[in-house]
Amino acid sequence: MNIKETTRKYILLSLVVFILAGLITANVLASKQDQTFETEDFLYQQTIQLYQAGSYTEAQAMIADLIVEKADSEMVNYLAGLISASIDEHSVAAVYMQKALDINPHNIEDPMFMLQFGEILFLAERYTDAKMVLERCKEWNWQPQDYPGYQEQVQGMLMQIENME
């Protein structure tokens, strides 16, 4: 089978055009993704600043937007849980913390996450769940250097739960 020289040129030209079109499309899509990431990161950083400054109502409004966009983000759900707990919406906070744990099961090995989760469950009056989480904290005998009273707080909440039963 002989292919004419002009046919070869058209085939080569078609391949070059196809590759260039793919590269241009990838570049456009990537730049849109970069813009989206930068916007979401900016909102997340602002939300953290508001939370750390004690502006929980404003932080809650901002995290609501992020939850819509990034419902599957561990960090967004974790921050939403902390913010909700700070405005005494403990049942909502427990749901967000559980979702953060579902997204990243390795949080079960994080002493501060587990203490916060146990405390939120306790305040949400989910005592059975709180007891299970706090007993895990006690069993693993965590002693974080930045929280010297860790085990005392765990033991205190466990005693309160036992006194309620």
JSON list of N, CA and C in Angstrom, two decimals, residues 88-122:
[
{"chain": "A", "resi": 88, "resn": "ASP", "atom": "N", "xyz": [-21.96, 26.49, 70.32]},
{"chain": "A", "resi": 88, "resn": "ASP", "atom": "CA", "xyz": [-22.84, 25.60, 71.08]},
{"chain": "A", "resi": 88, "resn": "ASP", "atom": "C", "xyz": [-23.81, 24.80, 70.22]},
{"chain": "A", "resi": 89, "resn": "GLU", "atom": "N", "xyz": [-23.45, 24.52, 68.99]},
{"chain": "A", "resi": 89, "resn": "GLU", "atom": "CA", "xyz": [-24.23, 23.62, 68.15]},
{"chain": "A", "resi": 89, "resn": "GLU", "atom": "C", "xyz": [-23.53, 22.26, 68.15]},
{"chain": "A", "resi": 90, "resn": "HIS", "atom": "N", "xyz": [-23.58, 21.61, 69.30]},
{"chain": "A", "resi": 90, "resn": "HIS", "atom": "CA", "xyz": [-22.79, 20.40, 69.52]},
{"chain": "A", "resi": 90, "resn": "HIS", "atom": "C", "xyz": [-23.25, 19.21, 68.68]},
{"chain": "A", "resi": 91, "resn": "SER", "atom": "N", "xyz": [-24.54, 19.08, 68.44]},
{"chain": "A", "resi": 91, "resn": "SER", "atom": "CA", "xyz": [-25.02, 17.97, 67.60]},
{"chain": "A", "resi": 91, "resn": "SER", "atom": "C", "xyz": [-24.52, 18.12, 66.17]},
{"chain": "A", "resi": 92, "resn": "VAL", "atom": "N", "xyz": [-24.56, 19.35, 65.67]},
{"chain": "A", "resi": 92, "resn": "VAL", "atom": "CA", "xyz": [-24.05, 19.62, 64.32]},
{"chain": "A", "resi": 92, "resn": "VAL", "atom": "C", "xyz": [-22.54, 19.38, 64.28]},
{"chain": "A", "resi": 93, "resn": "ALA", "atom": "N", "xyz": [-21.86, 19.85, 65.32]},
{"chain": "A", "resi": 93, "resn": "ALA", "atom": "CA", "xyz": [-20.40, 19.68, 65.40]},
{"chain": "A", "resi": 93, "resn": "ALA", "atom": "C", "xyz": [-20.03, 18.20, 65.39]},
{"chain": "A", "resi": 94, "resn": "ALA", "atom": "N", "xyz": [-20.82, 17.38, 66.10]},
{"chain": "A", "resi": 94, "resn": "ALA", "atom": "CA", "xyz": [-20.54, 15.94, 66.15]},
{"chain": "A", "resi": 94, "resn": "ALA", "atom": "C", "xyz": [-20.66, 15.31, 64.76]},
{"chain": "A", "resi": 95, "resn": "VAL", "atom": "N", "xyz": [-21.62, 15.77, 63.98]},
{"chain": "A", "resi": 95, "resn": "VAL", "atom": "CA", "xyz": [-21.80, 15.25, 62.62]},
{"chain": "A", "resi": 95, "resn": "VAL", "atom": "C", "xyz": [-20.59, 15.60, 61.76]},
{"chain": "A", "resi": 96, "resn": "TYR", "atom": "N", "xyz": [-20.14, 16.86, 61.85]},
{"chain": "A", "resi": 96, "resn": "TYR", "atom": "CA", "xyz": [-18.97, 17.28, 61.06]},
{"chain": "A", "resi": 96, "resn": "TYR", "atom": "C", "xyz": [-17.71, 16.52, 61.49]},
{"chain": "A", "resi": 97, "resn": "MET", "atom": "N", "xyz": [-17.53, 16.34, 62.79]},
{"chain": "A", "resi": 97, "resn": "MET", "atom": "CA", "xyz": [-16.34, 15.63, 63.26]},
{"chain": "A", "resi": 97, "resn": "MET", "atom": "C", "xyz": [-16.39, 14.16, 62.82]},
{"chain": "A", "resi": 98, "resn": "GLN", "atom": "N", "xyz": [-17.57, 13.56, 62.87]},
{"chain": "A", "resi": 98, "resn": "GLN", "atom": "CA", "xyz": [-17.71, 12.18, 62.42]},
{"chain": "A", "resi": 98, "resn": "GLN", "atom": "C", "xyz": [-17.39, 12.08, 60.93]},
{"chain": "A", "resi": 99, "resn": "LYS", "atom": "N", "xyz": [-17.84, 13.07, 60.16]},
{"chain": "A", "resi": 99, "resn": "LYS", "atom": "CA", "xyz": [-17.56, 13.05, 58.73]},
{"chain": "A", "resi": 99, "resn": "LYS", "atom": "C", "xyz": [-16.05, 13.21, 58.48]},
{"chain": "A", "resi": 100, "resn": "ALA", "atom": "N", "xyz": [-15.39, 14.07, 59.25]},
{"chain": "A", "resi": 100, "resn": "ALA", "atom": "CA", "xyz": [-13.94, 14.22, 59.11]},
{"chain": "A", "resi": 100, "resn": "ALA", "atom": "C", "xyz": [-13.24, 12.89, 59.42]},
{"chain": "A", "resi": 101, "resn": "LEU", "atom": "N", "xyz": [-13.73, 12.19, 60.42]},
{"chain": "A", "resi": 101, "resn": "LEU", "atom": "CA", "xyz": [-13.16, 10.88, 60.77]},
{"chain": "A", "resi": 101, "resn": "LEU", "atom": "C", "xyz": [-13.45, 9.85, 59.69]},
{"chain": "A", "resi": 102, "resn": "ASP", "atom": "N", "xyz": [-14.64, 9.89, 59.11]},
{"chain": "A", "resi": 102, "resn": "ASP", "atom": "CA", "xyz": [-14.98, 8.97, 58.02]},
{"chain": "A", "resi": 102, "resn": "ASP", "atom": "C", "xyz": [-14.09, 9.20, 56.80]},
{"chain": "A", "resi": 103, "resn": "ILE", "atom": "N", "xyz": [-13.80, 10.47, 56.52]},
{"chain": "A", "resi": 103, "resn": "ILE", "atom": "CA", "xyz": [-12.96, 10.79, 55.37]},
{"chain": "A", "resi": 103, "resn": "ILE", "atom": "C", "xyz": [-11.52, 10.35, 55.61]},
{"chain": "A", "resi": 104, "resn": "ASN", "atom": "N", "xyz": [-11.04, 10.57, 56.84]},
{"chain": "A", "resi": 104, "resn": "ASN", "atom": "CA", "xyz": [-9.67, 10.18, 57.17]},
{"chain": "A", "resi": 104, "resn": "ASN", "atom": "C", "xyz": [-9.67, 9.36, 58.46]},
{"chain": "A", "resi": 105, "resn": "PRO", "atom": "N", "xyz": [-9.80, 8.03, 58.35]},
{"chain": "A", "resi": 105, "resn": "PRO", "atom": "CA", "xyz": [-9.83, 7.18, 59.55]},
{"chain": "A", "resi": 105, "resn": "PRO", "atom": "C", "xyz": [-8.56, 7.23, 60.39]},
{"chain": "A", "resi": 106, "resn": "HIS", "atom": "N", "xyz": [-7.47, 7.76, 59.83]},
{"chain": "A", "resi": 106, "resn": "HIS", "atom": "CA", "xyz": [-6.23, 7.86, 60.60]},
{"chain": "A", "resi": 106, "resn": "HIS", "atom": "C", "xyz": [-6.33, 8.89, 61.72]},
{"chain": "A", "resi": 107, "resn": "ASN", "atom": "N", "xyz": [-7.37, 9.72, 61.70]},
{"chain": "A", "resi": 107, "resn": "ASN", "atom": "CA", "xyz": [-7.58, 10.68, 62.80]},
{"chain": "A", "resi": 107, "resn": "ASN", "atom": "C", "xyz": [-7.79, 9.97, 64.13]},
{"chain": "A", "resi": 108, "resn": "ILE", "atom": "N", "xyz": [-8.14, 8.70, 64.07]},
{"chain": "A", "resi": 108, "resn": "ILE", "atom": "CA", "xyz": [-8.33, 7.93, 65.29]},
{"chain": "A", "resi": 108, "resn": "ILE", "atom": "C", "xyz": [-7.02, 7.80, 66.07]},
{"chain": "A", "resi": 109, "resn": "GLU", "atom": "N", "xyz": [-5.90, 8.06, 65.39]},
{"chain": "A", "resi": 109, "resn": "GLU", "atom": "CA", "xyz": [-4.58, 8.00, 66.02]},
{"chain": "A", "resi": 109, "resn": "GLU", "atom": "C", "xyz": [-4.08, 9.38, 66.45]},
{"chain": "A", "resi": 110, "resn": "ASP", "atom": "N", "xyz": [-4.89, 10.41, 66.26]},
{"chain": "A", "resi": 110, "resn": "ASP", "atom": "CA", "xyz": [-4.52, 11.78, 66.61]},
{"chain": "A", "resi": 110, "resn": "ASP", "atom": "C", "xyz": [-5.11, 12.11, 67.99]},
{"chain": "A", "resi": 111, "resn": "PRO", "atom": "N", "xyz": [-4.27, 12.26, 69.01]},
{"chain": "A", "resi": 111, "resn": "PRO", "atom": "CA", "xyz": [-4.77, 12.48, 70.36]},
{"chain": "A", "resi": 111, "resn": "PRO", "atom": "C", "xyz": [-5.68, 13.71, 70.49]},
{"chain": "A", "resi": 112, "resn": "MET", "atom": "N", "xyz": [-5.31, 14.82, 69.88]},
{"chain": "A", "resi": 112, "resn": "MET", "atom": "CA", "xyz": [-6.11, 16.04, 70.01]},
{"chain": "A", "resi": 112, "resn": "MET", "atom": "C", "xyz": [-7.44, 15.90, 69.28]},
{"chain": "A", "resi": 113, "resn": "PHE", "atom": "N", "xyz": [-7.42, 15.31, 68.10]},
{"chain": "A", "resi": 113, "resn": "PHE", "atom": "CA", "xyz": [-8.69, 15.10, 67.39]},
{"chain": "A", "resi": 113, "resn": "PHE", "atom": "C", "xyz": [-9.63, 14.25, 68.24]},
{"chain": "A", "resi": 114, "resn": "MET", "atom": "N", "xyz": [-9.10, 13.16, 68.80]},
{"chain": "A", "resi": 114, "resn": "MET", "atom": "CA", "xyz": [-9.94, 12.25, 69.57]},
{"chain": "A", "resi": 114, "resn": "MET", "atom": "C", "xyz": [-10.47, 12.93, 70.84]},
{"chain": "A", "resi": 115, "resn": "LEU", "atom": "N", "xyz": [-9.66, 13.74, 71.49]},
{"chain": "A", "resi": 115, "resn": "LEU", "atom": "CA", "xyz": [-10.14, 14.45, 72.68]},
{"chain": "A", "resi": 115, "resn": "LEU", "atom": "C", "xyz": [-11.24, 15.44, 72.29]},
{"chain": "A", "resi": 116, "resn": "GLN", "atom": "N", "xyz": [-11.01, 16.19, 71.22]},
{"chain": "A", "resi": 116, "resn": "GLN", "atom": "CA", "xyz": [-12.02, 17.15, 70.78]},
{"chain": "A", "resi": 116, "resn": "GLN", "atom": "C", "xyz": [-13.31, 16.42, 70.37]},
{"chain": "A", "resi": 117, "resn": "PHE", "atom": "N", "xyz": [-13.16, 15.34, 69.66]},
{"chain": "A", "resi": 117, "resn": "PHE", "atom": "CA", "xyz": [-14.31, 14.56, 69.22]},
{"chain": "A", "resi": 117, "resn": "PHE", "atom": "C", "xyz": [-15.08, 14.03, 70.44]},
{"chain": "A", "resi": 118, "resn": "GLY", "atom": "N", "xyz": [-14.36, 13.47, 71.39]},
{"chain": "A", "resi": 118, "resn": "GLY", "atom": "CA", "xyz": [-15.00, 12.96, 72.60]},
{"chain": "A", "resi": 118, "resn": "GLY", "atom": "C", "xyz": [-15.71, 14.05, 73.38]},
{"chain": "A", "resi": 119, "resn": "GLU", "atom": "N", "xyz": [-15.09, 15.21, 73.48]},
{"chain": "A", "resi": 119, "resn": "GLU", "atom": "CA", "xyz": [-15.70, 16.32, 74.20]},
{"chain": "A", "resi": 119, "resn": "GLU", "atom": "C", "xyz": [-16.96, 16.82, 73.48]},
{"chain": "A", "resi": 120, "resn": "ILE", "atom": "N", "xyz": [-16.90, 16.90, 72.16]},
{"chain": "A", "resi": 120, "resn": "ILE", "atom": "CA", "xyz": [-18.07, 17.34, 71.38]},
{"chain": "A", "resi": 120, "resn": "ILE", "atom": "C", "xyz": [-19.20, 16.33, 71.53]},
{"chain": "A", "resi": 121, "resn": "LEU", "atom": "N", "xyz": [-18.89, 15.04, 71.47]},
{"chain": "A", "resi": 121, "resn": "LEU", "atom": "CA", "xyz": [-19.92, 14.02, 71.66]},
{"chain": "A", "resi": 121, "resn": "LEU", "atom": "C", "xyz": [-20.52, 14.13, 73.06]},
{"chain": "A", "resi": 122, "resn": "PHE", "atom": "N", "xyz": [-19.68, 14.38, 74.05]},
{"chain": "A", "resi": 122, "resn": "PHE", "atom": "CA", "xyz": [-20.14, 14.56, 75.43]},
{"chain": "A", "resi": 122, "resn": "PHE", "atom": "C", "xyz": [-21.10, 15.74, 75.53]}
]
